[in-house]
Structures are given as structure tokens and as C-alpha cells.
Tab-separated table of C-alpha atoms in Angstrom:
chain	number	residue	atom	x	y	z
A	16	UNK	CA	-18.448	-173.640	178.630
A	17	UNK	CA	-17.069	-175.883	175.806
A	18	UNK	CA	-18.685	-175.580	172.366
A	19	UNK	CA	-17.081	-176.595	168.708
A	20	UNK	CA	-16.815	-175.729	165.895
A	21	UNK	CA	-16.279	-177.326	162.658
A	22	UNK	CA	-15.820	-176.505	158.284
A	23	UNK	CA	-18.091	-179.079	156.549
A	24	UNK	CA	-15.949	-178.457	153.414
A	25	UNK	CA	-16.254	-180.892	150.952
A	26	UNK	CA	-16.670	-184.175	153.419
A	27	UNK	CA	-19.197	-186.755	152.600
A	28	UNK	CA	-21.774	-187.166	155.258
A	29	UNK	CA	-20.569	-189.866	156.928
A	30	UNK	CA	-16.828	-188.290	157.693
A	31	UNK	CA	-18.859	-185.528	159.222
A	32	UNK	CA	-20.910	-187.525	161.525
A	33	UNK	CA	-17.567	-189.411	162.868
A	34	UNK	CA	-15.966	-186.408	163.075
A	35	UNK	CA	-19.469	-185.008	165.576
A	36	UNK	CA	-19.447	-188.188	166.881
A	37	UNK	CA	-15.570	-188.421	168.687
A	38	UNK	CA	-16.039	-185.521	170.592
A	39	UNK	CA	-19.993	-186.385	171.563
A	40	UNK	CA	-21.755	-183.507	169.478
A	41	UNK	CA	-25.843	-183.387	169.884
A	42	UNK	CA	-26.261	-179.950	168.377
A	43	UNK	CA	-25.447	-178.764	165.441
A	44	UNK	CA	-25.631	-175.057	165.056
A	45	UNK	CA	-25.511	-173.982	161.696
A	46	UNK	CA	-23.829	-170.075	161.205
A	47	UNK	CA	-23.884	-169.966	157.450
A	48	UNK	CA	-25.806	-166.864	156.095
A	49	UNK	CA	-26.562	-169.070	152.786
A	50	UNK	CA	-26.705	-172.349	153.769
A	51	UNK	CA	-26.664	-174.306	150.575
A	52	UNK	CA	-23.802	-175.437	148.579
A	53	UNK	CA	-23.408	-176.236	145.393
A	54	UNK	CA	-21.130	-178.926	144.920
A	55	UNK	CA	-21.636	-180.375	148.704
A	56	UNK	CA	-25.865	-180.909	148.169
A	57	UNK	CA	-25.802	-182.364	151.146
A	58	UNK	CA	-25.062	-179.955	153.591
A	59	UNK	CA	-27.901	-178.027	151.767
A	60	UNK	CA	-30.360	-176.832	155.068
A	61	UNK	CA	-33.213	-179.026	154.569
A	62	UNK	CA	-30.770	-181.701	153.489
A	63	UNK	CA	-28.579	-181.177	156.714
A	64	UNK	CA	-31.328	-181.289	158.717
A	65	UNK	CA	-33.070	-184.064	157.822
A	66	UNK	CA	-29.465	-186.547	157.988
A	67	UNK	CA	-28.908	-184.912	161.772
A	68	UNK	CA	-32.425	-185.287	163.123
A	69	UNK	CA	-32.250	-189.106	161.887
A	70	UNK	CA	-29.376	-189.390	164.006
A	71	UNK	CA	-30.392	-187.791	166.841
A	72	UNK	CA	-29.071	-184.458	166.594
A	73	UNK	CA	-30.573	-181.526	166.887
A	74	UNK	CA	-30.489	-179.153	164.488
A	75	UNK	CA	-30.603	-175.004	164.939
A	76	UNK	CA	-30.046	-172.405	161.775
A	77	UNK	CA	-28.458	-169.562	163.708
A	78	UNK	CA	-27.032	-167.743	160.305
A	79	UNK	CA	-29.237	-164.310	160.541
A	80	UNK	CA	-27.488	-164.078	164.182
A	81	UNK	CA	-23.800	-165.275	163.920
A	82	UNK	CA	-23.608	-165.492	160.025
A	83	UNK	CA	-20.385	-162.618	158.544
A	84	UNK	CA	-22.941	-161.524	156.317
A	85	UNK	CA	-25.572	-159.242	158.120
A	86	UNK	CA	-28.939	-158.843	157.401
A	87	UNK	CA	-28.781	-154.987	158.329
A	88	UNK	CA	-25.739	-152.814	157.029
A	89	UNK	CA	-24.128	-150.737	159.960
A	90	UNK	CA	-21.607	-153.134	160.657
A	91	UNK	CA	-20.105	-152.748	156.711
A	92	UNK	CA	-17.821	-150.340	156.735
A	93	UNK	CA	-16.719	-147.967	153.738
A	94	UNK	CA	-14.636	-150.345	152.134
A	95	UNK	CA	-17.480	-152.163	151.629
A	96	UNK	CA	-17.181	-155.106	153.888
A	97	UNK	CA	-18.574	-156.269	157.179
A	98	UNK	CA	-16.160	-155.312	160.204
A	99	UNK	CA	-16.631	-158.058	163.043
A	100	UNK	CA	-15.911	-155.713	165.706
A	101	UNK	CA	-18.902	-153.654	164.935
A	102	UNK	CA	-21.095	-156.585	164.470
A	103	UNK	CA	-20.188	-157.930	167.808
A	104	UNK	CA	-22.975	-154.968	168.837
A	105	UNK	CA	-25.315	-156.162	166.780
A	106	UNK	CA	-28.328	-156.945	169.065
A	107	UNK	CA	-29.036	-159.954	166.887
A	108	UNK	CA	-25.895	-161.074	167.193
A	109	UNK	CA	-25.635	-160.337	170.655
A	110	UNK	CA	-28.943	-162.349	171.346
A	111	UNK	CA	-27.582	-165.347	168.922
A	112	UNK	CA	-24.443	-165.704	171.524
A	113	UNK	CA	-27.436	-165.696	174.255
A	114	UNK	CA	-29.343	-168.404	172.943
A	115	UNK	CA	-25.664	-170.498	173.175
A	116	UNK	CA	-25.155	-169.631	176.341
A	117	UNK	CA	-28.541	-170.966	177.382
A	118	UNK	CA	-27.742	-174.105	175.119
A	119	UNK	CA	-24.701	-174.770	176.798
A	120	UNK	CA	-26.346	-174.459	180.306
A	121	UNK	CA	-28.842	-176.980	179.314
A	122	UNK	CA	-26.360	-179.948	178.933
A	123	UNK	CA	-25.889	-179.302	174.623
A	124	UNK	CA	-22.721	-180.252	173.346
A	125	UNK	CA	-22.701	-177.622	170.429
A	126	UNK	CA	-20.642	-177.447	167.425
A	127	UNK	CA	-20.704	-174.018	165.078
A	128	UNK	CA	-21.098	-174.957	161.456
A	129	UNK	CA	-19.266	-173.010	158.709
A	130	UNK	CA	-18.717	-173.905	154.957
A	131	UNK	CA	-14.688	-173.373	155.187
A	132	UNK	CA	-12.285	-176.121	156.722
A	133	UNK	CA	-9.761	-173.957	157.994
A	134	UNK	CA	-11.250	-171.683	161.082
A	135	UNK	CA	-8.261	-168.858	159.881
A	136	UNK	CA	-9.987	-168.770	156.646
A	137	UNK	CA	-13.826	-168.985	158.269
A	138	UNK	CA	-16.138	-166.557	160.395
A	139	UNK	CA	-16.399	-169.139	163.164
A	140	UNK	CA	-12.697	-168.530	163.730
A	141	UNK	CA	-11.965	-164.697	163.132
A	142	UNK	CA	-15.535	-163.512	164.287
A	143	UNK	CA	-17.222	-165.763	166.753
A	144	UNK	CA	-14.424	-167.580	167.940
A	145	UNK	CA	-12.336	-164.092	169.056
A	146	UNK	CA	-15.576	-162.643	170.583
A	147	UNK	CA	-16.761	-166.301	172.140
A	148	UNK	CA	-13.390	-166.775	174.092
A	149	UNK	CA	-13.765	-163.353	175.330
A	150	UNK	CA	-17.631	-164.299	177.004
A	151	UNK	CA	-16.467	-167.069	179.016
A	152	UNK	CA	-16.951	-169.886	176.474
A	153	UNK	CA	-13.747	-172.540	175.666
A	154	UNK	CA	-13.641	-172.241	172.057
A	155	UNK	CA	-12.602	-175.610	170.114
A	156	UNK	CA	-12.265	-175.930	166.793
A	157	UNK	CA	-12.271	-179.261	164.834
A	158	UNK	CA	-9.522	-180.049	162.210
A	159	UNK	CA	-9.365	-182.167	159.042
A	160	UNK	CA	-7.392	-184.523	160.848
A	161	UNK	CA	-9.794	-184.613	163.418
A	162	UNK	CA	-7.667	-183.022	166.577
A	163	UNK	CA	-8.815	-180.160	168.047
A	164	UNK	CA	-7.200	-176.373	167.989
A	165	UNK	CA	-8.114	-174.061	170.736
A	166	UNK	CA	-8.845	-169.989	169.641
A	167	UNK	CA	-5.134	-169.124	171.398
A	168	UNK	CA	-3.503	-171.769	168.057
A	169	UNK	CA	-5.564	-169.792	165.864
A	170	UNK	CA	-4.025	-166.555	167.394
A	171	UNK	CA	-0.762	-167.887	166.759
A	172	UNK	CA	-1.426	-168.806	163.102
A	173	UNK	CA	-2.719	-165.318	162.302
A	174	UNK	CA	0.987	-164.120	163.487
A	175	UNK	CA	2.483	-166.697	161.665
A	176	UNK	CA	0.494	-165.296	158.667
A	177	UNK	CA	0.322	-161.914	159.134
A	178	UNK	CA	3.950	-160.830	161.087
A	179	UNK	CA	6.613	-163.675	160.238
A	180	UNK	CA	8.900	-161.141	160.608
A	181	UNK	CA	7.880	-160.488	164.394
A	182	UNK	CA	11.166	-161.384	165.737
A	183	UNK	CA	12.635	-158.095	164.286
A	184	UNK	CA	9.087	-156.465	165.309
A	185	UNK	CA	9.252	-157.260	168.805
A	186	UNK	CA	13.427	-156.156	168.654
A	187	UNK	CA	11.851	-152.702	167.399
A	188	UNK	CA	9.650	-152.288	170.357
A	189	UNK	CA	12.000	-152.895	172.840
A	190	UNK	CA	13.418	-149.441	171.772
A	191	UNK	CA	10.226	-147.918	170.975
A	192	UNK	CA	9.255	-148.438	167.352
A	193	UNK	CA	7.246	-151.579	167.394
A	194	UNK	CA	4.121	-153.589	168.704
A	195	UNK	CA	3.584	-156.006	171.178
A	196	UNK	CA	2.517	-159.840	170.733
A	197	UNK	CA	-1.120	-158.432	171.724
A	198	UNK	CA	-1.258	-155.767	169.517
A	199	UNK	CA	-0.242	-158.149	166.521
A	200	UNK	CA	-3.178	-160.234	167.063
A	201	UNK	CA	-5.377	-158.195	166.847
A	202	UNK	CA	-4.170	-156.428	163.875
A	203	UNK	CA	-4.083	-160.111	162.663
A	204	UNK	CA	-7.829	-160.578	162.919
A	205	UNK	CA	-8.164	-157.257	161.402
A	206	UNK	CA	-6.837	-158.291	158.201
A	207	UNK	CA	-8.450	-161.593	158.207
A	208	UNK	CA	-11.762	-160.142	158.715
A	209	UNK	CA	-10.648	-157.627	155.399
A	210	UNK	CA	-10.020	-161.008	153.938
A	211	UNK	CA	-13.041	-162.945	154.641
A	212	UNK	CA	-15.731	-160.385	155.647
A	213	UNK	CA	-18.855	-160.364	153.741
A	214	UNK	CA	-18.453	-157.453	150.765
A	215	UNK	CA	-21.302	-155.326	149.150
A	216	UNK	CA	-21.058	-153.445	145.998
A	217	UNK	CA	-22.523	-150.265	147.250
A	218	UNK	CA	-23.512	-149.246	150.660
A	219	UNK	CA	-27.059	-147.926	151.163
A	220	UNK	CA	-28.347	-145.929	153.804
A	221	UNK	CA	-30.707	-147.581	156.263
């Protein structure tokens, strides 16, 4: 199962409809737990909604399901921030990947909408991309320059990011004292979701 996902960033409406349109888009799928903007009005929701259903496309607002900011508050951890690998067991969440499953099986070519450009730097990358390529989906995610990076060129950004030094690293382990390429990664989307992850001031109980 293919499905997208793009950063509307600061593009004017028509760069993002070219950008939908070369890779045949028809549903937009917007994961954006506040999805206004304040200095890009037009991907405001009604606003979005009402330029993609003139064209054609259907619109869905999936943020209370997929968005890094949850509506309840036991995947936020005592730091004070949302950790992805506990909201993966959200049920809503769970039932949000669901509903795209059932959209891809019904011929929808979906993209994932975020606010942020850069999937390293956006939930669409770090939370649903990781858990998406692990549930039998092909994850791609559109770039400014319009080519596509799959979820494993992600991966190997967040080592380039996070363990430059993994030559040495992986040296270590072959003795004993290091970690493999595997475990890197996912300490890499560890500290991206520290990064990015939706933060609180104070956690209340339930």
C-alpha cells in the first residue's frame, strides 16, 4: 500500500497542488492537531478544504487520530511530552491507521498532511511514518524539490543527525561496547520524538 506524505510549509497553493498533482494525489488527509496557520491562511481547514474539493480532491481531517498532540494524556510522559511509541496504542490512533488502510483498499491515492517541510523535523516522519512502514504500508514522503524519500532515507538521516560518529560506534561493538545500525535508529527516533513531540506544562491525572 503506497500513501504520501507531504509539509505544506510556506508554499502558495498552487505549488502544492503541482506538487499532489505529479504523483496523482485524490486525498488529502490532513494530521495536524491545529490546523490553521498563521502566516500560510490558506492551508487554514475550512480554507484547505474548500481549494481541494474545487479540484476534485477529497478532503479528510484525521488530526484527533494521527495528530503528535493527543487529545487524552497517557501517551505524555514525565518529561512532559508525548512519546510516539506509547501513542502507537492509542485506540484512536490505532483506528485512524484503520480508516487508511480501508482508504487505500478503496483505490485512494492518499497523502498525510503536516505543517513542517522536512519529514525529520515532522510527526508524519518520526511517528506515523516509523509505525506505517511497520503495518504493511510503503511510506513516501514528498520533498521541496519534489522527489520522493522513502521512510528507510529518513532512517538514514536520523543517523546522520544523531550518530555521525557511528563509524567509531560500530568499531566499539565489534568488541563489545557499542550498538548496532538497528539499535541507532531507533534511539534516533527517540530523540527526534524528544525534539518534536507535543509538550504540556503540567501533567494531570485522567
Amino acid at each position: 500500500m503506497d500513501i504520501y506524505t507531504i509539509g505544506h510549509s510556506n508554499y502558495s497553493m498552487d505549488r502544492f497542488l503541482n506538487m499532489l498533482e505529479k504523483y496523482n494525489i485524490n486525498c488529502v488527509v490532513d494530521t495536524r492537531a491545529i490546523p490553521y496557520s498563521k502566516y500560510n491562511i490558506q492551508y487554514d481547514k475550512e480554507s484547505l478544504k474548500e481549494a481541494l474539493n474545487k479540484k476534485g480532491y477529497v478532503y479528510i481531517y484525521m488530526g484527533r487520530e494521527l495528530a503528535a498532540k493527543r487529545e487524552s494524556r497517557v501517551s505524555y510522559n514525565n518529561e512532559g511530552y508525548c512519546d510516539f511509541e506509547k501513542a502507537v496504542h492509542e485506540e484512536s490512533f490505532i483506528k485512524g491507521v484503520e480508516r487508511l488502510k480501508i482508504g487505500c483498499s478503496k483505490g485512494y491515492r492518499i497523502v498525510l498532511l503536516g505543517a513542517v517541510q522536512d519529514p525529520i523535523r515532522c510527526q508524519r516522519g518520526i511517528l506515523l511514518g516509523r509505525y506505517l512502514i511497520k503495518n504493511g504500508f510503503n511510506v513516501k514522503h514528498i520533498l521541496d524539490d519534489y522527489s520522493i524519500a522513502s521512510q528507510e532515507n529518513l532512517e538514514s538521516e536520523l543517523l546522520d543527525k544523531y550518530f555521525s560518529d557511528r563509524a567509531q560506534i560500530t568499531m566499539d561493538s565489534l568488541i563489545g561496547k557499542g550498538i548496532d545500525e538497528r539499535e541507532m535508529i531507533e534511539e534516533g527516533y527517540k530523540l527526534a520524538n524528544k525534539e518534536i513531540g507535543y509538550r504540556i506544562e503540567k501533567l494531570k491525572s485522567e
